[in-house]
Tab-separated table of C-alpha atoms in Angstrom:
chain	number	residue	atom	x	y	z
M	1	UNK	CA	48.084	79.339	85.134
M	2	UNK	CA	49.303	81.975	87.571
M	3	UNK	CA	52.445	80.215	88.793
M	4	UNK	CA	55.901	81.377	87.767
M	5	UNK	CA	56.993	77.771	87.232
M	6	UNK	CA	54.488	77.702	84.365
M	7	UNK	CA	55.063	81.253	83.168
M	8	UNK	CA	58.845	80.976	82.755
M	9	UNK	CA	58.689	78.257	80.070
M	10	UNK	CA	55.433	79.692	78.694
M	11	UNK	CA	57.169	82.972	77.858
M	12	UNK	CA	59.795	81.047	75.895
M	13	UNK	CA	57.349	78.799	74.018
M	14	UNK	CA	54.679	81.437	73.340
M	15	UNK	CA	54.856	85.069	72.224
M	16	UNK	CA	52.423	87.717	73.506
M	17	UNK	CA	50.963	90.745	71.718
M	18	UNK	CA	53.098	93.175	73.750
M	19	UNK	CA	56.204	93.316	75.924
M	20	UNK	CA	56.799	95.684	78.836
M	21	UNK	CA	60.215	97.231	79.489
M	22	UNK	CA	61.836	98.083	82.827
M	23	UNK	CA	60.004	101.412	83.100
M	24	UNK	CA	56.425	100.110	82.782
M	25	UNK	CA	56.190	101.086	79.091
M	26	UNK	CA	54.513	98.769	76.520
M	27	UNK	CA	56.719	97.663	73.646
M	28	UNK	CA	55.884	95.931	70.343
M	29	UNK	CA	56.072	92.161	70.084
M	30	UNK	CA	53.499	90.228	68.026
M	31	UNK	CA	51.670	93.532	67.751
M	32	UNK	CA	53.885	96.016	65.889
M	33	UNK	CA	51.546	98.859	66.949
M	34	UNK	CA	48.343	99.368	68.929
M	35	UNK	CA	45.785	102.000	69.791
M	36	UNK	CA	43.428	102.383	72.746
M	37	UNK	CA	40.241	104.232	71.800
M	38	UNK	CA	39.603	107.601	73.433
M	39	UNK	CA	36.609	106.190	75.304
M	40	UNK	CA	38.680	103.235	76.533
M	41	UNK	CA	36.240	100.720	75.049
M	42	UNK	CA	38.416	99.175	72.346
M	43	UNK	CA	42.022	98.271	71.656
M	44	UNK	CA	43.267	97.756	68.108
M	45	UNK	CA	46.291	95.502	67.638
M	46	UNK	CA	48.198	95.658	64.338
M	47	UNK	CA	50.080	92.374	64.084
M	48	UNK	CA	53.473	91.799	62.501
M	49	UNK	CA	53.478	89.966	59.193
M	50	UNK	CA	55.452	86.788	58.649
M	51	UNK	CA	55.242	85.445	62.217
M	52	UNK	CA	54.670	81.687	62.371
M	53	UNK	CA	53.917	78.981	64.872
M	54	UNK	CA	56.514	76.268	65.390
M	55	UNK	CA	54.713	74.045	62.868
M	56	UNK	CA	55.143	76.738	60.207
M	57	UNK	CA	51.504	77.886	60.155
M	58	UNK	CA	51.033	81.708	60.144
M	59	UNK	CA	50.032	83.555	63.328
M	60	UNK	CA	46.879	85.533	62.527
M	61	UNK	CA	44.315	87.700	64.266
M	62	UNK	CA	42.107	84.599	64.597
M	63	UNK	CA	44.765	83.044	66.858
M	64	UNK	CA	44.957	86.236	68.935
M	65	UNK	CA	41.163	86.309	69.339
M	66	UNK	CA	41.056	82.602	70.234
M	67	UNK	CA	43.871	82.992	72.776
M	68	UNK	CA	42.386	86.017	74.539
M	69	UNK	CA	38.936	84.450	74.863
M	70	UNK	CA	40.550	81.199	76.069
M	71	UNK	CA	42.402	83.146	78.755
M	72	UNK	CA	39.186	84.913	79.749
M	73	UNK	CA	37.396	81.583	80.139
M	74	UNK	CA	40.126	79.668	81.983
M	75	UNK	CA	42.661	81.886	83.736
M	76	UNK	CA	42.421	82.250	87.545
M	77	UNK	CA	42.837	86.046	87.211
M	78	UNK	CA	39.147	86.631	86.447
M	79	UNK	CA	39.449	90.414	86.343
M	80	UNK	CA	42.306	90.421	83.811
M	81	UNK	CA	40.255	89.780	80.661
M	82	UNK	CA	36.749	90.100	82.152
M	83	UNK	CA	35.920	93.382	80.336
M	84	UNK	CA	36.759	91.866	76.908
M	85	UNK	CA	33.352	91.238	75.326
M	86	UNK	CA	34.719	90.035	71.984
M	87	UNK	CA	37.750	90.221	69.694
M	88	UNK	CA	36.968	91.248	66.141
M	89	UNK	CA	39.221	90.143	63.252
M	90	UNK	CA	38.552	92.351	60.189
M	91	UNK	CA	41.674	90.958	58.493
M	92	UNK	CA	44.421	88.437	59.315
M	93	UNK	CA	46.700	91.111	60.798
M	94	UNK	CA	44.213	93.225	62.779
M	95	UNK	CA	42.594	92.246	66.077
M	96	UNK	CA	40.182	94.633	67.783
M	97	UNK	CA	39.368	94.004	71.443
M	98	UNK	CA	35.880	95.292	72.272
M	99	UNK	CA	35.500	96.080	75.972
M	100	UNK	CA	32.320	96.266	78.024
M	101	UNK	CA	33.926	98.952	80.187
M	102	UNK	CA	37.235	100.840	80.310
M	103	UNK	CA	40.104	98.663	81.534
M	104	UNK	CA	43.202	100.612	82.629
M	105	UNK	CA	45.247	97.395	82.869
M	106	UNK	CA	44.382	96.041	79.427
M	107	UNK	CA	47.801	96.679	77.826
M	108	UNK	CA	49.600	95.050	80.761
M	109	UNK	CA	47.204	92.111	80.433
M	110	UNK	CA	48.438	91.624	76.864
M	111	UNK	CA	52.105	91.346	77.873
M	112	UNK	CA	54.535	88.503	78.462
M	113	UNK	CA	53.517	85.718	80.861
M	114	UNK	CA	49.888	86.900	81.001
M	115	UNK	CA	48.811	86.535	77.350
M	116	UNK	CA	50.417	83.625	75.463
M	117	UNK	CA	49.197	83.379	71.873
M	118	UNK	CA	48.325	79.757	71.195
M	119	UNK	CA	47.426	78.163	67.830
M	120	UNK	CA	43.702	77.955	67.146
M	121	UNK	CA	44.282	75.200	64.602
M	122	UNK	CA	45.700	73.007	67.383
M	123	UNK	CA	43.746	73.937	70.503
M	124	UNK	CA	40.504	75.002	68.856
M	125	UNK	CA	39.546	71.495	67.749
M	126	UNK	CA	36.724	71.185	70.279
M	127	UNK	CA	38.573	69.172	72.904
M	128	UNK	CA	38.638	70.307	76.553
M	129	UNK	CA	41.508	72.802	76.843
M	130	UNK	CA	42.392	71.618	80.358
M	131	UNK	CA	42.979	68.036	79.248
M	132	UNK	CA	44.048	68.610	75.650
M	133	UNK	CA	46.716	66.059	74.563
M	134	UNK	CA	48.891	68.837	73.100
M	135	UNK	CA	49.262	70.545	76.481
M	136	UNK	CA	52.315	68.369	77.181
M	137	UNK	CA	53.886	68.866	73.746
M	138	UNK	CA	52.731	72.344	72.729
M	139	UNK	CA	53.140	74.035	69.371
M	140	UNK	CA	54.207	77.555	70.267
M	141	UNK	CA	54.599	81.035	68.834
M	142	UNK	CA	57.688	82.206	70.742
M	143	UNK	CA	61.472	82.101	70.420
M	144	UNK	CA	61.954	78.526	71.695
M	145	UNK	CA	60.164	75.364	70.642
M	146	UNK	CA	59.239	72.410	72.813
M	147	UNK	CA	61.466	69.316	72.659
M	148	UNK	CA	60.950	67.187	75.765
M	149	UNK	CA	59.314	67.218	79.183
M	150	UNK	CA	59.975	64.699	81.958
M	151	UNK	CA	57.685	65.286	84.938
M	152	UNK	CA	59.619	66.302	88.029
M	153	UNK	CA	62.928	66.329	86.131
M	154	UNK	CA	63.334	68.760	83.244
M	155	UNK	CA	61.946	70.618	80.266
M	156	UNK	CA	64.059	70.958	77.110
M	157	UNK	CA	63.530	73.779	74.601
M	158	UNK	CA	65.378	74.564	71.377
M	159	UNK	CA	65.702	77.874	69.568
M	160	UNK	CA	63.150	78.430	66.790
M	161	UNK	CA	65.174	79.544	63.760
M	162	UNK	CA	62.146	81.136	62.067
M	163	UNK	CA	61.171	83.276	65.056
M	164	UNK	CA	59.854	86.558	63.669
M	165	UNK	CA	62.427	88.657	65.588
M	166	UNK	CA	65.290	86.454	64.410
M	167	UNK	CA	66.668	83.185	65.723
M	168	UNK	CA	67.358	83.336	69.491
M	169	UNK	CA	71.003	83.574	70.502
M	170	UNK	CA	70.869	80.460	72.676
M	171	UNK	CA	70.578	77.138	70.831
M	172	UNK	CA	68.917	75.327	73.701
M	173	UNK	CA	67.478	75.859	77.184
M	174	UNK	CA	67.224	73.028	79.689
M	175	UNK	CA	64.968	73.915	82.617
M	176	UNK	CA	65.822	71.605	85.496
M	177	UNK	CA	63.241	71.038	88.219
M	178	UNK	CA	65.090	71.004	91.550
M	179	UNK	CA	62.676	71.087	94.456
M	180	UNK	CA	65.177	71.120	97.332
M	181	UNK	CA	66.896	74.422	98.226
M	182	UNK	CA	70.150	72.727	99.238
M	183	UNK	CA	70.347	70.819	95.952
M	184	UNK	CA	69.643	74.022	94.011
M	185	UNK	CA	72.459	75.800	95.841
M	186	UNK	CA	74.890	72.923	95.254
M	187	UNK	CA	73.987	72.826	91.542
M	188	UNK	CA	74.948	76.495	91.228
M	189	UNK	CA	78.170	75.987	93.167
M	190	UNK	CA	79.185	73.075	90.937
M	191	UNK	CA	78.222	75.038	87.790
M	192	UNK	CA	75.715	72.343	86.873
M	193	UNK	CA	73.186	75.136	86.235
M	194	UNK	CA	73.828	78.569	84.733
M	195	UNK	CA	70.768	80.464	85.972
M	196	UNK	CA	68.295	80.325	88.828
M	197	UNK	CA	65.428	82.438	87.527
M	198	UNK	CA	63.067	82.640	90.485
M	199	UNK	CA	65.107	82.519	93.672
M	200	UNK	CA	62.889	83.455	96.608
M	201	UNK	CA	64.305	81.228	99.324
M	202	UNK	CA	66.881	82.899	101.545
M	203	UNK	CA	69.180	79.851	101.504
M	204	UNK	CA	69.403	79.976	97.691
M	205	UNK	CA	70.360	83.643	97.740
M	206	UNK	CA	72.768	83.800	100.684
M	207	UNK	CA	74.786	80.853	99.363
M	208	UNK	CA	74.862	82.282	95.848
M	209	UNK	CA	76.104	85.646	97.133
M	210	UNK	CA	79.300	83.904	98.208
M	211	UNK	CA	80.057	82.560	94.727
M	212	UNK	CA	82.519	84.425	92.514
M	213	UNK	CA	81.152	83.230	89.170
M	214	UNK	CA	77.535	84.406	89.507
M	215	UNK	CA	75.563	87.635	89.832
M	216	UNK	CA	72.618	87.920	92.228
M	217	UNK	CA	70.079	90.611	91.344
M	218	UNK	CA	66.497	91.457	92.356
M	219	UNK	CA	64.245	91.490	89.318
M	220	UNK	CA	60.681	91.434	88.058
M	221	UNK	CA	59.133	94.241	90.127
M	222	UNK	CA	55.743	93.783	88.433
M	223	UNK	CA	55.478	90.341	90.004
M	224	UNK	CA	55.185	92.260	93.295
M	225	UNK	CA	55.331	89.412	95.850
M	226	UNK	CA	53.812	90.171	99.268
M	227	UNK	CA	54.265	87.924	102.293
M	228	UNK	CA	51.346	87.763	104.650
M	229	UNK	CA	49.316	85.978	107.297
M	230	UNK	CA	45.773	85.440	106.035
M	231	UNK	CA	42.841	84.808	108.365
M	232	UNK	CA	39.728	82.759	107.775
M	233	UNK	CA	37.293	85.558	108.614
M	234	UNK	CA	34.367	83.131	108.803
M	235	UNK	CA	35.851	80.845	111.430
M	236	UNK	CA	35.825	81.110	115.229
M	237	UNK	CA	37.615	84.010	116.885
M	238	UNK	CA	38.813	85.393	113.551
M	239	UNK	CA	35.317	86.515	112.630
M	240	UNK	CA	35.952	89.382	115.082
M	241	UNK	CA	38.099	92.189	113.677
M	242	UNK	CA	39.419	92.937	117.170
M	243	UNK	CA	40.995	89.475	117.359
M	244	UNK	CA	42.684	89.956	114.000
M	245	UNK	CA	43.934	93.385	115.059
M	246	UNK	CA	45.254	91.896	118.309
M	247	UNK	CA	47.345	89.382	116.382
M	248	UNK	CA	48.653	92.178	114.158
M	249	UNK	CA	49.796	94.111	117.244
M	250	UNK	CA	51.347	90.984	118.796
M	251	UNK	CA	53.696	90.367	115.861
M	252	UNK	CA	56.900	92.208	114.971
M	253	UNK	CA	57.299	92.459	111.196
M	254	UNK	CA	60.804	93.902	111.559
M	255	UNK	CA	61.929	90.777	113.401
M	256	UNK	CA	60.351	88.527	110.772
M	257	UNK	CA	61.914	90.271	107.781
M	258	UNK	CA	65.320	91.089	109.235
M	259	UNK	CA	65.984	87.977	111.293
M	260	UNK	CA	63.903	85.110	109.947
M	261	UNK	CA	64.323	86.178	106.311
M	262	UNK	CA	68.038	86.988	106.693
M	263	UNK	CA	67.547	90.679	105.926
M	264	UNK	CA	66.610	89.889	102.319
M	265	UNK	CA	62.958	90.902	102.750
M	266	UNK	CA	61.616	94.423	103.223
M	267	UNK	CA	58.658	95.240	105.441
M	268	UNK	CA	55.201	95.504	103.884
M	269	UNK	CA	52.332	97.561	105.264
M	270	UNK	CA	49.364	96.878	103.007
M	271	UNK	CA	47.835	95.065	100.034
M	272	UNK	CA	49.753	96.912	97.309
M	273	UNK	CA	53.460	96.344	96.752
M	274	UNK	CA	55.776	99.222	97.772
M	275	UNK	CA	57.425	100.844	94.779
M	276	UNK	CA	54.546	100.181	92.398
M	277	UNK	CA	52.424	103.117	91.197
M	278	UNK	CA	49.420	102.742	93.525
M	279	UNK	CA	51.134	102.051	96.857
M	280	UNK	CA	50.126	104.202	99.837
M	281	UNK	CA	51.921	104.285	103.201
M	282	UNK	CA	49.023	106.109	104.886
M	283	UNK	CA	47.723	103.087	106.803
M	284	UNK	CA	47.769	101.704	110.353
M	285	UNK	CA	51.269	100.281	110.857
M	286	UNK	CA	50.527	97.923	113.785
M	287	UNK	CA	53.728	98.542	115.694
M	288	UNK	CA	54.383	95.546	117.958
M	289	UNK	CA	52.591	96.056	121.292
M	290	UNK	CA	51.730	93.004	123.407
M	291	UNK	CA	49.741	95.056	125.932
M	292	UNK	CA	47.515	96.470	123.223
M	293	UNK	CA	47.079	92.986	121.787
M	294	UNK	CA	45.936	91.720	125.176
M	295	UNK	CA	43.487	94.615	125.644
M	296	UNK	CA	41.903	93.953	122.247
M	297	UNK	CA	41.465	90.259	123.061
M	298	UNK	CA	39.866	91.176	126.388
M	299	UNK	CA	37.491	93.573	124.629
M	300	UNK	CA	36.549	90.846	122.161
M	301	UNK	CA	35.521	88.610	125.068
M	302	UNK	CA	38.530	86.291	124.981
M	303	UNK	CA	39.836	86.782	128.491
M	304	UNK	CA	42.524	84.555	129.953
M	305	UNK	CA	41.301	81.505	131.815
M	306	UNK	CA	42.765	80.138	135.021
M	307	UNK	CA	45.407	78.367	132.938
M	308	UNK	CA	46.328	81.626	131.181
M	309	UNK	CA	44.799	80.558	127.863
M	310	UNK	CA	42.263	82.500	125.805
M	311	UNK	CA	41.662	80.098	122.903
M	312	UNK	CA	43.476	77.621	120.653
M	313	UNK	CA	44.257	77.926	116.965
M	314	UNK	CA	46.166	76.293	114.119
M	315	UNK	CA	48.807	77.965	111.934
M	316	UNK	CA	49.339	76.670	108.397
M	317	UNK	CA	52.209	77.738	106.166
M	318	UNK	CA	53.072	77.314	102.513
M	319	UNK	CA	55.698	74.526	102.123
M	320	UNK	CA	58.110	76.613	100.060
M	321	UNK	CA	61.256	76.887	102.198
M	322	UNK	CA	62.536	76.882	105.788
M	323	UNK	CA	61.731	80.562	106.385
M	324	UNK	CA	58.004	79.881	106.225
M	325	UNK	CA	58.117	77.292	108.981
M	326	UNK	CA	60.412	79.519	111.052
M	327	UNK	CA	57.820	82.312	110.783
M	328	UNK	CA	55.074	79.942	111.941
M	329	UNK	CA	57.140	78.832	114.937
M	330	UNK	CA	57.853	82.468	115.811
M	331	UNK	CA	54.114	83.194	115.717
M	332	UNK	CA	53.398	80.242	117.985
M	333	UNK	CA	55.871	81.577	120.541
M	334	UNK	CA	54.492	85.122	120.430
M	335	UNK	CA	50.888	83.966	120.669
M	336	UNK	CA	51.706	82.106	123.880
M	337	UNK	CA	52.719	85.426	125.438
M	338	UNK	CA	49.229	86.835	124.906
M	339	UNK	CA	47.390	83.669	125.921
M	340	UNK	CA	46.715	82.053	122.531
M	341	UNK	CA	47.628	78.386	122.251
M	342	UNK	CA	48.764	77.695	118.695
M	343	UNK	CA	49.659	74.522	116.851
M	344	UNK	CA	51.813	74.657	113.707
M	345	UNK	CA	50.471	72.348	110.994
M	346	UNK	CA	52.859	71.159	108.266
M	347	UNK	CA	51.416	70.203	104.877
M	348	UNK	CA	52.753	67.099	103.167
M	349	UNK	CA	53.443	69.049	99.985
M	350	UNK	CA	52.309	72.063	97.969
M	351	UNK	CA	49.146	70.430	96.525
M	352	UNK	CA	48.105	69.377	100.043
M	353	UNK	CA	48.501	72.942	101.296
M	354	UNK	CA	46.510	74.264	98.320
M	355	UNK	CA	43.662	71.855	99.032
M	356	UNK	CA	43.608	72.769	102.726
M	357	UNK	CA	43.495	76.529	102.185
M	358	UNK	CA	41.321	76.687	99.062
M	359	UNK	CA	38.669	74.536	100.784
M	360	UNK	CA	38.615	77.083	103.654
M	361	UNK	CA	39.723	74.453	106.178
M	362	UNK	CA	42.132	76.709	108.082
M	363	UNK	CA	42.348	79.330	110.830
M	364	UNK	CA	45.291	81.321	109.496
M	365	UNK	CA	47.971	80.650	106.896
M	366	UNK	CA	51.348	82.155	106.054
M	367	UNK	CA	52.116	82.483	102.364
M	368	UNK	CA	52.909	84.869	99.544
M	369	UNK	CA	50.744	86.386	96.829
M	370	UNK	CA	51.797	88.467	93.839
M	371	UNK	CA	50.378	91.740	92.576
M	372	UNK	CA	51.011	91.136	88.857
M	373	UNK	CA	51.771	94.723	87.932
M	374	UNK	CA	48.347	96.332	88.247
M	375	UNK	CA	45.940	95.949	91.173
M	376	UNK	CA	43.041	95.011	88.913
M	377	UNK	CA	44.990	91.909	87.861
M	378	UNK	CA	46.604	90.714	91.067
M	379	UNK	CA	45.109	92.587	94.032
M	380	UNK	CA	41.348	92.779	93.456
M	381	UNK	CA	41.038	88.976	93.459
M	382	UNK	CA	41.885	88.792	97.173
M	383	UNK	CA	39.275	91.279	98.424
M	384	UNK	CA	36.246	91.189	96.111
M	385	UNK	CA	33.164	89.539	97.575
M	386	UNK	CA	32.454	88.163	94.103
M	387	UNK	CA	35.766	86.275	94.144
M	388	UNK	CA	35.008	84.153	97.207
M	389	UNK	CA	35.442	80.875	95.327
M	390	UNK	CA	35.865	77.646	97.242
M	391	UNK	CA	38.490	75.364	95.733
M	392	UNK	CA	40.453	78.172	94.034
M	393	UNK	CA	43.739	79.054	95.713
M	394	UNK	CA	44.722	82.737	95.838
M	395	UNK	CA	41.192	83.855	95.264
M	396	UNK	CA	39.419	85.470	98.253
M	397	UNK	CA	40.142	82.461	100.472
M	398	UNK	CA	39.779	84.722	103.530
M	399	UNK	CA	36.058	85.056	102.629
M	400	UNK	CA	36.425	88.765	103.329
M	401	UNK	CA	33.498	90.959	102.357
M	402	UNK	CA	33.134	94.721	102.670
M	403	UNK	CA	30.670	96.525	100.362
M	404	UNK	CA	32.722	99.746	100.554
M	405	UNK	CA	35.818	97.875	99.334
M	406	UNK	CA	33.822	96.236	96.542
M	407	UNK	CA	32.641	99.697	95.437
M	408	UNK	CA	36.116	101.257	95.534
M	409	UNK	CA	37.633	98.419	93.529
M	410	UNK	CA	34.818	98.524	90.982
M	411	UNK	CA	35.485	102.228	90.431
M	412	UNK	CA	39.274	101.781	90.282
M	413	UNK	CA	38.873	98.994	87.717
M	414	UNK	CA	37.411	101.411	85.137
M	415	UNK	CA	39.020	104.741	86.118
M	416	UNK	CA	41.407	105.855	83.374
M	417	UNK	CA	42.619	109.015	85.158
M	418	UNK	CA	45.835	108.143	87.025
M	419	UNK	CA	45.424	110.607	89.917
M	420	UNK	CA	41.814	109.609	90.573
M	421	UNK	CA	42.783	105.950	90.452
M	422	UNK	CA	45.576	106.500	92.984
M	423	UNK	CA	43.088	108.173	95.349
M	424	UNK	CA	40.673	105.247	95.100
M	425	UNK	CA	43.425	102.756	95.887
M	426	UNK	CA	44.698	104.873	98.795
M	427	UNK	CA	41.258	104.726	100.426
M	428	UNK	CA	41.020	101.000	99.684
M	429	UNK	CA	44.360	100.319	101.388
M	430	UNK	CA	43.371	102.247	104.513
M	431	UNK	CA	40.111	100.306	104.904
M	432	UNK	CA	41.583	96.861	104.249
M	433	UNK	CA	44.505	97.371	106.605
M	434	UNK	CA	42.055	98.452	109.316
M	435	UNK	CA	39.814	95.407	108.702
M	436	UNK	CA	42.823	93.033	108.847
M	437	UNK	CA	41.604	90.086	106.797
M	438	UNK	CA	45.346	89.801	106.190
M	439	UNK	CA	48.392	90.913	108.178
M	440	UNK	CA	51.106	92.056	105.781
M	441	UNK	CA	54.657	91.723	106.980
M	442	UNK	CA	57.132	91.502	104.118
M	443	UNK	CA	58.082	91.826	100.481
M	444	UNK	CA	60.576	89.370	99.087
M	445	UNK	CA	61.455	90.206	95.490
M	446	UNK	CA	62.383	87.650	92.905
M	447	UNK	CA	66.137	87.282	92.621
M	448	UNK	CA	67.787	86.030	89.466
M	449	UNK	CA	71.115	84.253	89.948
M	450	UNK	CA	73.136	83.802	86.797
M	451	UNK	CA	76.620	83.081	85.479
M	452	UNK	CA	78.582	86.295	84.923
M	453	UNK	CA	79.403	85.193	81.384
M	454	UNK	CA	75.741	85.452	80.372
M	455	UNK	CA	74.704	88.698	78.655
M	456	UNK	CA	71.341	90.460	78.233
M	457	UNK	CA	69.665	88.769	81.191
M	458	UNK	CA	66.194	90.284	81.402
M	459	UNK	CA	65.628	93.525	83.322
M	460	UNK	CA	61.996	94.194	82.377
M	461	UNK	CA	59.243	94.625	84.959
M	462	UNK	CA	58.457	90.929	84.404
M	463	UNK	CA	62.085	89.853	84.799
M	464	UNK	CA	62.439	86.062	84.462
M	465	UNK	CA	58.888	85.727	83.146
M	466	UNK	CA	60.050	87.301	79.868
M	467	UNK	CA	61.331	85.781	76.625
M	468	UNK	CA	65.058	85.004	76.594
M	469	UNK	CA	65.701	85.357	72.860
M	470	UNK	CA	68.443	87.968	73.427
M	471	UNK	CA	70.282	86.141	76.225
M	472	UNK	CA	73.688	84.863	75.077
M	473	UNK	CA	77.095	83.719	76.298
M	474	UNK	CA	80.087	86.013	75.998
């Protein structure tokens, strides 16, 4: 799964081959050492000895091979493990990944949240992995073992005393599922919860900032969340790039981020998250200009009628907090100024929104997508022609296709030279921003809100998606 609500408990229940620190450096975890071949076509993992699953069975290279090939077959990030042709296991503590082509993101792909090591003796019994009965009571490899799950209520984990890095410092973690932002805020205020690991709703953060007993910190820069307005490039007026560019010029990203998002979001200009290694600012910025927007719509053949209208459209938005709806209502108001009649459509819930967008039944939608540390993992999926997959959310649901972009991304996916890779991504960003399958307006980092008496709260690039075995109370 690609959702943080899955990855947070997953990183507690399951260990990964590697960890990444706060400076983008790989660190040992289940693999005590590793080596990437000079030609980039293999990675050798030397596993720690003595590591066990929660049922006491040893963790071996066979489990690592099974896990990686399971991820390749099932994970929505197709590009993440796609180059892995096979995983060889010459002995129980050596796993050798054989790659069909160089993969500059392979070590990141083996880190926390992205590569849980699951037991082959449990999940390799021939049953369908997606409906396996042990999915809801998993046997893990990480610092905390599964105790109880109540759908829509909570997940209870207990420290695994035989964890190979030593027993975790917390005896128990209770993950409470609180869907409503107001209830989450009240729970923090009443000290009913000690941590909010993935705060990305302005109400959660602004209320927490007023509390004396908690810290509020941005975290997890590799998650790289971008906020955007995505167009269905195969539907109606939005097939024309000039219409998409007109909408980009009609909107004011500074107003959206500073006013609607309470100043907690920063402006975004393109498909790669600012502050990550491959970001380029050398793109069209689409400064708000209603006159230019109107001229582009005229040129595209959508002139105002006698009633002042050019065409009608529908705006969808992800049901994840009040700021999303406020952004949609702002868009509706701005569109009216340039002659576009817009209706804001509210989804009943998150699954309903997913079904609407992934089935391509939309004009434009406001939501957020995450970069996942390296563009080949989290960015390529949105723009590759080969990833136009109906029914899969956060694939190329815009149905955008540009052969030049496909070529640039194919080259960047195998380029091991950092400077050359940066140049490829710079050109990619310029083209995509000009084509406007998506209008980028903001970046809203994860915030972690936690009781000041908690120590060693994670500061890695993955932030809350990391194991919490070192977190403890004063």
